PDB file of C-alpha atoms in Angstrom:
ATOM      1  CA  UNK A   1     118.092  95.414  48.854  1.00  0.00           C
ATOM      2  CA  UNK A   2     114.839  96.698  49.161  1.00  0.00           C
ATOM      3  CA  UNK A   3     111.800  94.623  51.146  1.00  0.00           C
ATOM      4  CA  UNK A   4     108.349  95.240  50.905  1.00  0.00           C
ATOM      5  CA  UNK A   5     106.121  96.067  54.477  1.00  0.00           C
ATOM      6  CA  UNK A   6     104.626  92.630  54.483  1.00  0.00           C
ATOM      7  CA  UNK A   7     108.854  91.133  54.551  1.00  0.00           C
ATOM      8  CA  UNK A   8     109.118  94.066  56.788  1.00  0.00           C
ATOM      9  CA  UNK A   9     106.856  92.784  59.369  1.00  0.00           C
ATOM     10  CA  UNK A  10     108.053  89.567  58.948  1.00  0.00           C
ATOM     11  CA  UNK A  11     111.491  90.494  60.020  1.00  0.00           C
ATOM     12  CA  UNK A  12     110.232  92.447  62.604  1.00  0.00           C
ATOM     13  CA  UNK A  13     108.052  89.784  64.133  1.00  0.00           C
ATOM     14  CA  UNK A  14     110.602  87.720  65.567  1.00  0.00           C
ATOM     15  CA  UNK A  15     111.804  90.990  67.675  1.00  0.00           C
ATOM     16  CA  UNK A  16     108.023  91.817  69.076  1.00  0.00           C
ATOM     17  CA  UNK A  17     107.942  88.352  70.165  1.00  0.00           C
ATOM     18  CA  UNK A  18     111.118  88.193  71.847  1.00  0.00           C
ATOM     19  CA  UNK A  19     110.105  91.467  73.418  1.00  0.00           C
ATOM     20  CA  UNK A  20     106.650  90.002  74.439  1.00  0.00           C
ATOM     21  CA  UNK A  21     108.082  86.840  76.027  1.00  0.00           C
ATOM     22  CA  UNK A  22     110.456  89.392  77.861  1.00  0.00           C
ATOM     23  CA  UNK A  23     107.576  91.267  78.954  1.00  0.00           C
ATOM     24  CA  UNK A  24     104.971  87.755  79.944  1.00  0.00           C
ATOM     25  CA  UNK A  25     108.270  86.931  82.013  1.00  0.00           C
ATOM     26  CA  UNK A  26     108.380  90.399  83.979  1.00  0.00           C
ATOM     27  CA  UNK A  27     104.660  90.354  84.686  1.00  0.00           C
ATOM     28  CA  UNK A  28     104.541  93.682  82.876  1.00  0.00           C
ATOM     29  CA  UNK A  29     101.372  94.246  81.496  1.00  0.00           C
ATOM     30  CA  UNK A  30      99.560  97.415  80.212  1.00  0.00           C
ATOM     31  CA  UNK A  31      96.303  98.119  78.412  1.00  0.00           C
ATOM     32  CA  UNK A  32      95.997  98.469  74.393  1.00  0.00           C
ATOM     33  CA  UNK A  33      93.412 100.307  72.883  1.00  0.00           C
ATOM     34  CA  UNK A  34      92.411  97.525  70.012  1.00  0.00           C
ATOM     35  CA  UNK A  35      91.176 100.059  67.594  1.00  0.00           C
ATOM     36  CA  UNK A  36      94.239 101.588  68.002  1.00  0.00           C
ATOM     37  CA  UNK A  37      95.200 100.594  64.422  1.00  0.00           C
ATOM     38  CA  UNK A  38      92.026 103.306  63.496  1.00  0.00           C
ATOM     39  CA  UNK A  39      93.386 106.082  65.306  1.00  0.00           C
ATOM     40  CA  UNK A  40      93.574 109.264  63.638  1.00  0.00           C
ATOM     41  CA  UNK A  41      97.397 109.932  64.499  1.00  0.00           C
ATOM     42  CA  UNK A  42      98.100 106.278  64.170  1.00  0.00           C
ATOM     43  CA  UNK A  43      96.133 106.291  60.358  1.00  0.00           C
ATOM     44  CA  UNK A  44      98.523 109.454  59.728  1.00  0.00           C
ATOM     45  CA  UNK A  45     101.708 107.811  60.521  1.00  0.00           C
ATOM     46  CA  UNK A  46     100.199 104.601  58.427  1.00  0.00           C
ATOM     47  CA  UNK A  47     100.059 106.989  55.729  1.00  0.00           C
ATOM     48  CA  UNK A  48     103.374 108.216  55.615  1.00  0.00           C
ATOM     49  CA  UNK A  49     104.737 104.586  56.414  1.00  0.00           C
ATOM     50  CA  UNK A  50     102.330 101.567  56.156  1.00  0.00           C
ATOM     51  CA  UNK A  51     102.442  99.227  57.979  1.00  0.00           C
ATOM     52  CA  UNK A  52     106.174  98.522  58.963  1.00  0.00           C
ATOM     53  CA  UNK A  53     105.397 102.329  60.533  1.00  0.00           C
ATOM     54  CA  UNK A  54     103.102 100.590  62.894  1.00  0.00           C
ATOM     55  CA  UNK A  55     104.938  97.530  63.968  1.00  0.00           C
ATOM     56  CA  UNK A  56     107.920 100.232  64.274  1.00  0.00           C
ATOM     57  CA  UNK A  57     105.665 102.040  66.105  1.00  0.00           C
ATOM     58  CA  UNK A  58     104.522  98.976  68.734  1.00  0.00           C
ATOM     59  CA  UNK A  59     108.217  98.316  69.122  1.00  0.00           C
ATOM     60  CA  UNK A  60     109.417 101.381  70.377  1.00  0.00           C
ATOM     61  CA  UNK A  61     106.351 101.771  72.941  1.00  0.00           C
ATOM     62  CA  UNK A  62     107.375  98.215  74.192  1.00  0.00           C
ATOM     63  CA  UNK A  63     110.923  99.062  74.561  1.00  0.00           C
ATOM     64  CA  UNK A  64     109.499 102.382  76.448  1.00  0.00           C
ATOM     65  CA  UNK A  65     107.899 100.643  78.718  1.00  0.00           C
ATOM     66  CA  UNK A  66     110.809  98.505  79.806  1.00  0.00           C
ATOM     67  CA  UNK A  67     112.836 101.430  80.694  1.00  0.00           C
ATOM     68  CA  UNK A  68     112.440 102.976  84.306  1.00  0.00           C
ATOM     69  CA  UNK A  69     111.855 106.843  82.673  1.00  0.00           C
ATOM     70  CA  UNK A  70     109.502 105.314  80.344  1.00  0.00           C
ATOM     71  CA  UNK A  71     111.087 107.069  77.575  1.00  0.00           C
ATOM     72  CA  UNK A  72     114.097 106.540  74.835  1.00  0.00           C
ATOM     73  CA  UNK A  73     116.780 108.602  74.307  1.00  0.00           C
ATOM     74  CA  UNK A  74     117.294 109.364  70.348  1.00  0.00           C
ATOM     75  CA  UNK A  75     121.205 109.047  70.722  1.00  0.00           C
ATOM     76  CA  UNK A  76     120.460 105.189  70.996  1.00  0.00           C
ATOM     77  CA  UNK A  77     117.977 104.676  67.635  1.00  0.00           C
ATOM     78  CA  UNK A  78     121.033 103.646  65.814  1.00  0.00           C
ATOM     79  CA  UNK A  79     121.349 100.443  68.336  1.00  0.00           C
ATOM     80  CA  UNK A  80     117.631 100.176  68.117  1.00  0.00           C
ATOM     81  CA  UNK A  81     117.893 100.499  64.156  1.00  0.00           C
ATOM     82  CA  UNK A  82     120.496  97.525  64.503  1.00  0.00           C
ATOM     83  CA  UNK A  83     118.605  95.147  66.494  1.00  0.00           C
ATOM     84  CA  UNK A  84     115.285  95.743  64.640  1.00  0.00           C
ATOM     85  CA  UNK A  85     116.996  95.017  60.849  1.00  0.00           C
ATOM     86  CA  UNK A  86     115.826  98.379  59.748  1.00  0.00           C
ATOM     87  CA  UNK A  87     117.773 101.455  58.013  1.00  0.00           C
ATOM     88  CA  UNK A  88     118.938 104.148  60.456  1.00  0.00           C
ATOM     89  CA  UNK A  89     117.280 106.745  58.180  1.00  0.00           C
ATOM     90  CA  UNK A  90     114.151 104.865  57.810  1.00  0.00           C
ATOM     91  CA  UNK A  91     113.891 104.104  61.605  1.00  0.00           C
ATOM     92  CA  UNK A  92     114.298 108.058  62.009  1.00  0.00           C
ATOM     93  CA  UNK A  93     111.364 108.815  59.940  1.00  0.00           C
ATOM     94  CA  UNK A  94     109.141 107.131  61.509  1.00  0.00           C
ATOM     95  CA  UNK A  95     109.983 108.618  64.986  1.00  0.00           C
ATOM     96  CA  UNK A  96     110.216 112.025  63.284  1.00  0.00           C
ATOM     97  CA  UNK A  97     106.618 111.270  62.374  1.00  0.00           C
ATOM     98  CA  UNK A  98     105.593 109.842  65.271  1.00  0.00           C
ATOM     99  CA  UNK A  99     106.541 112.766  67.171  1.00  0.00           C
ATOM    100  CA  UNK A 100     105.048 115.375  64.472  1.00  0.00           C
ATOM    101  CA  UNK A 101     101.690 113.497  65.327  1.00  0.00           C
ATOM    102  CA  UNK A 102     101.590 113.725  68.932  1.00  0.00           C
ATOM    103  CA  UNK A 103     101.735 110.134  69.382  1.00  0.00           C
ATOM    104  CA  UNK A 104     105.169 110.541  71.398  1.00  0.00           C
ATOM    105  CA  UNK A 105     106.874 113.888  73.128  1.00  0.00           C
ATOM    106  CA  UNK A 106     110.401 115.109  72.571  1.00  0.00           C
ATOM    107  CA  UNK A 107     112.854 117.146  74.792  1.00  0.00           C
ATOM    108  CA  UNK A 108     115.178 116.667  72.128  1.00  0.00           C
ATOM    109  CA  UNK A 109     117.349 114.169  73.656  1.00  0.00           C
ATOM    110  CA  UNK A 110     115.036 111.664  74.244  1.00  0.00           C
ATOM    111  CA  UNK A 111     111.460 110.589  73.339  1.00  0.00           C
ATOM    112  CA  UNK A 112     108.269 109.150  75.123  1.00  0.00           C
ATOM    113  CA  UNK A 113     104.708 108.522  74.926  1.00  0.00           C
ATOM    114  CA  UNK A 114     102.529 110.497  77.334  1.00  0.00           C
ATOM    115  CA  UNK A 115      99.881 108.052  77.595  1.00  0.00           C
ATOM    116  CA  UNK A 116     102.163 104.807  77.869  1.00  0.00           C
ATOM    117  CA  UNK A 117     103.487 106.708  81.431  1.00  0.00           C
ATOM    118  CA  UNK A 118      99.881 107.287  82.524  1.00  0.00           C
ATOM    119  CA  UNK A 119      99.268 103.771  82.085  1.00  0.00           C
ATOM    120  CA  UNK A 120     102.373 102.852  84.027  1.00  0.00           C
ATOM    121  CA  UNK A 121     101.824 105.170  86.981  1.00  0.00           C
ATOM    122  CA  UNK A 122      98.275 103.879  87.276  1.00  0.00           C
ATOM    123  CA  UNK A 123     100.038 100.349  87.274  1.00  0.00           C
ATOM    124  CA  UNK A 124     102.002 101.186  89.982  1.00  0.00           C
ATOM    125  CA  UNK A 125      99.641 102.980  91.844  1.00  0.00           C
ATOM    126  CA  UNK A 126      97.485  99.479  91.927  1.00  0.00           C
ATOM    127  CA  UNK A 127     100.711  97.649  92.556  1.00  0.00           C
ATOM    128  CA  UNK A 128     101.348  99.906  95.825  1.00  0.00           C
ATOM    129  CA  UNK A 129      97.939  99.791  96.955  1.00  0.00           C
ATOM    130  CA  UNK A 130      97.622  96.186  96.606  1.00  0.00           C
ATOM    131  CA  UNK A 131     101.180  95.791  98.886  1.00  0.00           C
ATOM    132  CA  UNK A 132      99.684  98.151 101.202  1.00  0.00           C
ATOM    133  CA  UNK A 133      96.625  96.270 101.575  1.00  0.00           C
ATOM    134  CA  UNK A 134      98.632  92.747 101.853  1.00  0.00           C
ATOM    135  CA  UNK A 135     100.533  94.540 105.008  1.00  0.00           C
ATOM    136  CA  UNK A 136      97.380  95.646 106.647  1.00  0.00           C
ATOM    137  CA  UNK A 137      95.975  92.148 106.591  1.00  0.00           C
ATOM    138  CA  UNK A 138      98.809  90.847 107.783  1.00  0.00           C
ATOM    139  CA  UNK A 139      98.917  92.783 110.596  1.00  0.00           C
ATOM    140  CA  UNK A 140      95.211  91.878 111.366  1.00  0.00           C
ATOM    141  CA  UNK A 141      96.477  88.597 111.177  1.00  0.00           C
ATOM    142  CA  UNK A 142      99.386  88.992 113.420  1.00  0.00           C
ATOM    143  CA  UNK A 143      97.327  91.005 116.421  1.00  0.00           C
ATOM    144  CA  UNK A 144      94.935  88.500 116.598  1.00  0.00           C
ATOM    145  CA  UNK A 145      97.474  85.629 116.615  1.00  0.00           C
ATOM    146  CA  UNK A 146      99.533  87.915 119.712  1.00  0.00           C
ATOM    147  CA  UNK A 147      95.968  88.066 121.240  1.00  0.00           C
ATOM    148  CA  UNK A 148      95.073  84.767 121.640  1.00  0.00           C
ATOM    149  CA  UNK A 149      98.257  83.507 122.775  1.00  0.00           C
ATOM    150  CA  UNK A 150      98.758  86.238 125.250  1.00  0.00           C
ATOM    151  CA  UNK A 151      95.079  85.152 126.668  1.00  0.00           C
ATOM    152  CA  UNK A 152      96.705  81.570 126.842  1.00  0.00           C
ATOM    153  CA  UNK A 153      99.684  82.756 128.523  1.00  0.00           C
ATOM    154  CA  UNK A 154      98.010  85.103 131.263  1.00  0.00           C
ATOM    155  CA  UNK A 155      95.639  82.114 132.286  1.00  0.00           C
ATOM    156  CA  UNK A 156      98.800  79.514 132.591  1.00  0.00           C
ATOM    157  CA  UNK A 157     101.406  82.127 134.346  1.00  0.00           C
ATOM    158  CA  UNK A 158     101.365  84.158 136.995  1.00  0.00           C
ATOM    159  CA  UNK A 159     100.343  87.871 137.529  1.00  0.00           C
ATOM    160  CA  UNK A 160     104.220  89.252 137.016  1.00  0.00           C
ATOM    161  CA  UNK A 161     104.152  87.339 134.096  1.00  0.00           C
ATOM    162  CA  UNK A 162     101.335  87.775 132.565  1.00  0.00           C
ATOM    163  CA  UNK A 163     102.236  91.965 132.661  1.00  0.00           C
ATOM    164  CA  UNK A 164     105.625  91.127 131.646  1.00  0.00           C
ATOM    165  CA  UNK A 165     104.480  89.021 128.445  1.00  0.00           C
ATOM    166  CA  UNK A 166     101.354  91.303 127.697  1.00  0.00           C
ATOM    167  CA  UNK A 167     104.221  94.227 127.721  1.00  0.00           C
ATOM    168  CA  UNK A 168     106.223  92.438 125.065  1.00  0.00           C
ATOM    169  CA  UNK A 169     103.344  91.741 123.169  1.00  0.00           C
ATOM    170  CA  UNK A 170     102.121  95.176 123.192  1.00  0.00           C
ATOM    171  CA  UNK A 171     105.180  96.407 121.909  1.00  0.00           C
ATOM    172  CA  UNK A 172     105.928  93.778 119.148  1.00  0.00           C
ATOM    173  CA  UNK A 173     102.423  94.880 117.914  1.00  0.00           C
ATOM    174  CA  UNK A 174     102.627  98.054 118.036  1.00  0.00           C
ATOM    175  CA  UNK A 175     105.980  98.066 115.926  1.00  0.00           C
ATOM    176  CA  UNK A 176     104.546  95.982 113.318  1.00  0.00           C
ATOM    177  CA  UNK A 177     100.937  97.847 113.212  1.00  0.00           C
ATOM    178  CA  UNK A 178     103.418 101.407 112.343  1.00  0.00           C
ATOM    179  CA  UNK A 179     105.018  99.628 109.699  1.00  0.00           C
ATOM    180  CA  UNK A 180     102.138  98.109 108.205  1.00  0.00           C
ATOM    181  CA  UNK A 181     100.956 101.815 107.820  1.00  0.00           C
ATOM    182  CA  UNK A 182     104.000 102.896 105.947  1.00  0.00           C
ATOM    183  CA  UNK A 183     104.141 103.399 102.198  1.00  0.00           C
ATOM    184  CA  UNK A 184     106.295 101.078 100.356  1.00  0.00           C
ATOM    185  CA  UNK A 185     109.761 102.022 100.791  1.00  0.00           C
ATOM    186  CA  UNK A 186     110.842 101.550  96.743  1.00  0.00           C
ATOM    187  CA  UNK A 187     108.595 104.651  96.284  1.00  0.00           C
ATOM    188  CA  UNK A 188     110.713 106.782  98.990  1.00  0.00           C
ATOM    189  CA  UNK A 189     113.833 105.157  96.900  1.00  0.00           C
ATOM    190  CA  UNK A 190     113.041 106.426  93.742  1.00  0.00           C
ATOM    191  CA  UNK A 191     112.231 109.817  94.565  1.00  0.00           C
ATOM    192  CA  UNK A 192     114.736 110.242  97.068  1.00  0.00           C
ATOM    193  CA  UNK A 193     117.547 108.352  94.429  1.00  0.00           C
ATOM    194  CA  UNK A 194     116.244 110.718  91.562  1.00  0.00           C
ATOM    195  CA  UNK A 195     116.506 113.956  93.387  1.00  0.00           C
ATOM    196  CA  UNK A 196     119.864 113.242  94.031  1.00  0.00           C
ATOM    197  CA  UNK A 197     121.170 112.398  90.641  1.00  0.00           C
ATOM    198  CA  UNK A 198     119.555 115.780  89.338  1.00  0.00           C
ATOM    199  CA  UNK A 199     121.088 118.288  91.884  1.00  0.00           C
ATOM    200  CA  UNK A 200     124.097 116.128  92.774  1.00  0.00           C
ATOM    201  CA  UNK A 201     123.376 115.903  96.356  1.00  0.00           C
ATOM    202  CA  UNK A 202     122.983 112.987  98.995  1.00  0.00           C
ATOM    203  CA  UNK A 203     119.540 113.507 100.773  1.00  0.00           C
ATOM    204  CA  UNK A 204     119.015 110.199 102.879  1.00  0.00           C
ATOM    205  CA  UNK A 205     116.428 107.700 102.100  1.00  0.00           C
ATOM    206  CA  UNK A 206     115.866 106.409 105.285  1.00  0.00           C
ATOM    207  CA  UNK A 207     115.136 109.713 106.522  1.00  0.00           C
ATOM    208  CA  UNK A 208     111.911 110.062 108.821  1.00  0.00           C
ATOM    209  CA  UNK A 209     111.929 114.197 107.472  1.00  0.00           C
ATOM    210  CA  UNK A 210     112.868 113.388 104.050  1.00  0.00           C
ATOM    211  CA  UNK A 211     109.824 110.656 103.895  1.00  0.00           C
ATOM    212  CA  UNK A 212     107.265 112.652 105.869  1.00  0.00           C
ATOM    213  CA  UNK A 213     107.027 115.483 103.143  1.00  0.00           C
ATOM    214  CA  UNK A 214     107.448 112.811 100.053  1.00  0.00           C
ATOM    215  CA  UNK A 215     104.647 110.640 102.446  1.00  0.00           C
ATOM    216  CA  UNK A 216     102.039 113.885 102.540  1.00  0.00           C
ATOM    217  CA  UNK A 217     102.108 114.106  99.050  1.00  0.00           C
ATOM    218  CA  UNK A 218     101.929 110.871  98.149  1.00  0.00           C
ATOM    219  CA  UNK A 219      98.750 110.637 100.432  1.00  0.00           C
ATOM    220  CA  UNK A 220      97.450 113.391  98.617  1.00  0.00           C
ATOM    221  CA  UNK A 221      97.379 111.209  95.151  1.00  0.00           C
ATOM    222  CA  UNK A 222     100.414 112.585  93.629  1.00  0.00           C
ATOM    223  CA  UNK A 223     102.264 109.785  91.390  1.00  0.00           C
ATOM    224  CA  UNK A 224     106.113 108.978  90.919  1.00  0.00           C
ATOM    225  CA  UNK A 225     106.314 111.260  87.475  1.00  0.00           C
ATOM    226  CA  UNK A 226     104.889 114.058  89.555  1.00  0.00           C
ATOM    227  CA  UNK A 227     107.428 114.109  91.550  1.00  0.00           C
ATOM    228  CA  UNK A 228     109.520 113.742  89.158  1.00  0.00           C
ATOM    229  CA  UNK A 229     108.370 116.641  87.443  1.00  0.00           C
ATOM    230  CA  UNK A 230     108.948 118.933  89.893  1.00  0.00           C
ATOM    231  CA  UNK A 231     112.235 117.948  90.743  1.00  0.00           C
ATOM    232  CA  UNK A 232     112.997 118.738  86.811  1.00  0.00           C
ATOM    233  CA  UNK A 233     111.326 121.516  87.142  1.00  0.00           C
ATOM    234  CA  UNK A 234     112.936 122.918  89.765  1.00  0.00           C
ATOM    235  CA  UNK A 235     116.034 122.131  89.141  1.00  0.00           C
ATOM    236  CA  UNK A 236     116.562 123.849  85.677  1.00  0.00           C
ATOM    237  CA  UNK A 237     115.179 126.749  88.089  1.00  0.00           C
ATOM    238  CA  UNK A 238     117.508 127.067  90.871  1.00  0.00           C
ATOM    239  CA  UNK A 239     120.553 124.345  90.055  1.00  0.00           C
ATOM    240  CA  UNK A 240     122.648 127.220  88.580  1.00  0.00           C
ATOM    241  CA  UNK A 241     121.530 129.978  90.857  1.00  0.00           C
ATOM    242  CA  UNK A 242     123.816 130.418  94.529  1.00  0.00           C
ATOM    243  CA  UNK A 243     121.020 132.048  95.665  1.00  0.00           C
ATOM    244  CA  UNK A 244     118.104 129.326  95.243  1.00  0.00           C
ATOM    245  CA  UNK A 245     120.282 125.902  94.775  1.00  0.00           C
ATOM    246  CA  UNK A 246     119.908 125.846  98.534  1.00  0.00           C
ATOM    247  CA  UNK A 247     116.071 125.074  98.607  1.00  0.00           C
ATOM    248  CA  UNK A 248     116.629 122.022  96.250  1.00  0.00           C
ATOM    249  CA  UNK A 249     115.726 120.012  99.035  1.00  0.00           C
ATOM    250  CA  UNK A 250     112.643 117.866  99.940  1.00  0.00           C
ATOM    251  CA  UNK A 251     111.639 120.293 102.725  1.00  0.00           C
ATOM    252  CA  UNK A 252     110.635 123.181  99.935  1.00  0.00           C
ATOM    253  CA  UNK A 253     110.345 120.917  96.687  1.00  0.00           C
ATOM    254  CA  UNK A 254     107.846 118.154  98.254  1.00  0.00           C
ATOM    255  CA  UNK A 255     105.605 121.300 100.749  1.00  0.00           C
ATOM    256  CA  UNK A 256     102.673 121.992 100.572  1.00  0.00           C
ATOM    257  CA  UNK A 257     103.860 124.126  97.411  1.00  0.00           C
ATOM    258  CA  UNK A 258     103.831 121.050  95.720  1.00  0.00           C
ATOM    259  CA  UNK A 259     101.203 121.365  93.521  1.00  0.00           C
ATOM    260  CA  UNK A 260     102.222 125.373  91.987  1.00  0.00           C
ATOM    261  CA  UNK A 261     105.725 123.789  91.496  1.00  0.00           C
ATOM    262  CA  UNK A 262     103.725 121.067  89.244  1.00  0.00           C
ATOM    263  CA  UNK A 263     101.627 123.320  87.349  1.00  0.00           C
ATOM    264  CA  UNK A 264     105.034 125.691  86.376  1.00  0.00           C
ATOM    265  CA  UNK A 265     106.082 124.926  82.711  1.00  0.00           C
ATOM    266  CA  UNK A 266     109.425 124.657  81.263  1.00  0.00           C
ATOM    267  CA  UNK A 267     110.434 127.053  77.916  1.00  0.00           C
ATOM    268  CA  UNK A 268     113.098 126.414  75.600  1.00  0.00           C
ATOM    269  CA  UNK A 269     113.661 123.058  75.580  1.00  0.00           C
ATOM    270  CA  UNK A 270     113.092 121.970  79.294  1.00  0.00           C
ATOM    271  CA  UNK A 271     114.281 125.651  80.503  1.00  0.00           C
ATOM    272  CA  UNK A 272     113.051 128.433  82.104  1.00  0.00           C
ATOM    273  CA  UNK A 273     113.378 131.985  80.298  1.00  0.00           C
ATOM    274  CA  UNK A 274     116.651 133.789  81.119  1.00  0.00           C
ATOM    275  CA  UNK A 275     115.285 136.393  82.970  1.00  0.00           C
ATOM    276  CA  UNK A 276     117.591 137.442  85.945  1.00  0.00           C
ATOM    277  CA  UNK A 277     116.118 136.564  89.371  1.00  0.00           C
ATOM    278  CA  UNK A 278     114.615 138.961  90.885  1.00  0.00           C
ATOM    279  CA  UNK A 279     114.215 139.865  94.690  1.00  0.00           C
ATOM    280  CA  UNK A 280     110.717 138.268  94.677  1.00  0.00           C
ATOM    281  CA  UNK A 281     111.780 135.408  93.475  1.00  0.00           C
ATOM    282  CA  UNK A 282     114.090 134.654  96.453  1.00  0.00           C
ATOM    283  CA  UNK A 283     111.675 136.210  99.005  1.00  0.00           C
ATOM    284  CA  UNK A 284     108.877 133.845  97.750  1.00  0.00           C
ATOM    285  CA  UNK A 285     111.115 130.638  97.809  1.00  0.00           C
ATOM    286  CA  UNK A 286     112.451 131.559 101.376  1.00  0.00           C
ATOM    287  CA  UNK A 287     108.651 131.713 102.166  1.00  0.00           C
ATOM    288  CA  UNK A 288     108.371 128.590 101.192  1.00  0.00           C
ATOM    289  CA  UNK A 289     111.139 127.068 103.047  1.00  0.00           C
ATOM    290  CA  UNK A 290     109.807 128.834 106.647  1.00  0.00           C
ATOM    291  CA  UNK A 291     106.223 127.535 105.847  1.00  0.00           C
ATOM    292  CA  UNK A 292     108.332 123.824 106.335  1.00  0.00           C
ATOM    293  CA  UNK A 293     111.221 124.766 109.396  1.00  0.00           C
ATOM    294  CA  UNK A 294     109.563 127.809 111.014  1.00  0.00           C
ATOM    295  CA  UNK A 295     111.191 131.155 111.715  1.00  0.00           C
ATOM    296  CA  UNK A 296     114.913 131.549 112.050  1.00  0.00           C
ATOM    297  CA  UNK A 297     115.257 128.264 109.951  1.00  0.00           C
ATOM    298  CA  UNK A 298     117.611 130.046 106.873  1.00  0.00           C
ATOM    299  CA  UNK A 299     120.535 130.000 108.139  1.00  0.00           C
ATOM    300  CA  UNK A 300     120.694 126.322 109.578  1.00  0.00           C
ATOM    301  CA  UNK A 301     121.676 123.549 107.094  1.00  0.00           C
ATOM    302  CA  UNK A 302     119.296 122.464 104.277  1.00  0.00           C
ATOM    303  CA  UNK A 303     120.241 119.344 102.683  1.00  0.00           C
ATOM    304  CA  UNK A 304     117.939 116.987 104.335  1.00  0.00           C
ATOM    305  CA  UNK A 305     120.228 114.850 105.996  1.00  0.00           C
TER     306      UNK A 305
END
């Protein structure tokens, strides 16, 4: 039976307002160009679909944005097809499309939209700055609560108590001003979490080494998909190599390095060229390692732990 794009959107609509009430209940919000309908990419894929194209379009960035890699893989657009009422075939056009425009990227197993993860990390970004800043005043709030009462207390006890209570006072302060400092532990969690499930190892996420080097770069504005970057990026580098697998680790991926591992690209569909490692390559990775432990630091352990 064929429909026409107006009874197209209207059996779409009832899915992008379920999705919307899922997304008002999350709190998950992001910006919305509202010319986006004028776009030149967006007018393209109009074009070649109409409108259904578009709400098809909004749909799949929604549904993006729910997912924690921001991105859908194209093994599940036949579920997707299902839930939205829409041929399988039709449904592939339009992402086919979408992608031939530039309004989403491909690895060829899944699909995402640039932007919509800029968005995100900037969301999160506020998000962590705005916990940070909630456990800074609260630790302002907290010293000069400890304050006052240990004034109180000095006045009322006597001299071996008040050192004894302005000790403990000291101490419960100074515990809570060094965590009030610390970044918010999800962000350690993720990046710690992900780097395991893409080498297969079991780097600790409590670890004070482990969070220092993710903590330095974090401090020097790098996001979550940064770091996720280079983790991808190394990987497809050095997972299969016995030589280099061992500096898959956040002592050499997360160094001051950081930022040349970012800037590397991936060829051939998220890998590098087959070119066989070369005695450089090694020598400039071990350099990298020793800029993080020191001399003599190679042939000690290096997973983190």
């Amino acid at each position: 039976m064929l429909f026409t794009s107006f009874e197209y959107i209207l059996i779409l609509l009832p899915v992008i307002i379920i999705n919307y009430k899922n997304i008002m209940k999350k709190a998950f919000y992001f910006s919305h160009d509202s010319n986006a309908r004028n776009d030149e990419k967006i007018l393209m894929l109009r074009a070649e679909h109409g409108w259904e194209g578009y709400g098809v379009f909004w749909v799949l960035v929604e549904m993006m944005f729910e997912t924690e890699g921001t991105s859908i893989q194209h093994k599940n657009l036949k579920g997707i097809a299902v839930a939205c009422n829409i041929e399988l075939n039709k449904l592939e056009a339009i992402v086919s499309t979408a992608i031939a425009e530039e309004l989403f990227k491909s690895d060829g197993e899944e699909f995402w939209s640039e932007s919509l993860r800029k968005r995100k990390n900037n969301m999160e970004y506020i998000k962590l700055k705005q916990s940070e800043a909630g456990k800074k005043a609260m630790a302002n709030r907290y010293k000069k609560n400890n304050f006052n009462k240990s004034v109180v207390s000095d006045l009322e006890g006597t001299c071996n108590n008040k050192i004894n209570k302005n000790k403990i006072n000291n101490n419960v302060l100074n515990n809570t001003l060094e965590d009030s400092e610390d970044i918010n532990p999800d962000i350690y969690k993720h990046i710690i979490e992900y780097l395991n499930l893409k080498t297969g190892k079991k780097f600790k996420i409590n670890s004070r080494k482990n969070r220092s080097f993710v903590k330095a770069r974090l401090n020097e504005g790098y996001s979550l998909e940064d770091f996720k970057k280079v983790i991808d990026i190394k990987s497809a580098q050095w997972l299969n190599d016995p030589k280099m697998e061992q500096y898959l680790c956040p002592e050499t991926l997360f160094s001051p390095k950081f930022e040349k591992y970012l800037n590397q690209k991936l060829i051939d569909n998220g890998k590098f060229n087959n070119r066989t490692k070369t005695v450089s390559d090694f020598k400039e990775s071990a350099r990298d390692f020793i800029e993080v432990y020191g001399e003599g630091s190679l042939a000690g352990s290096t997973d983190g732990r």
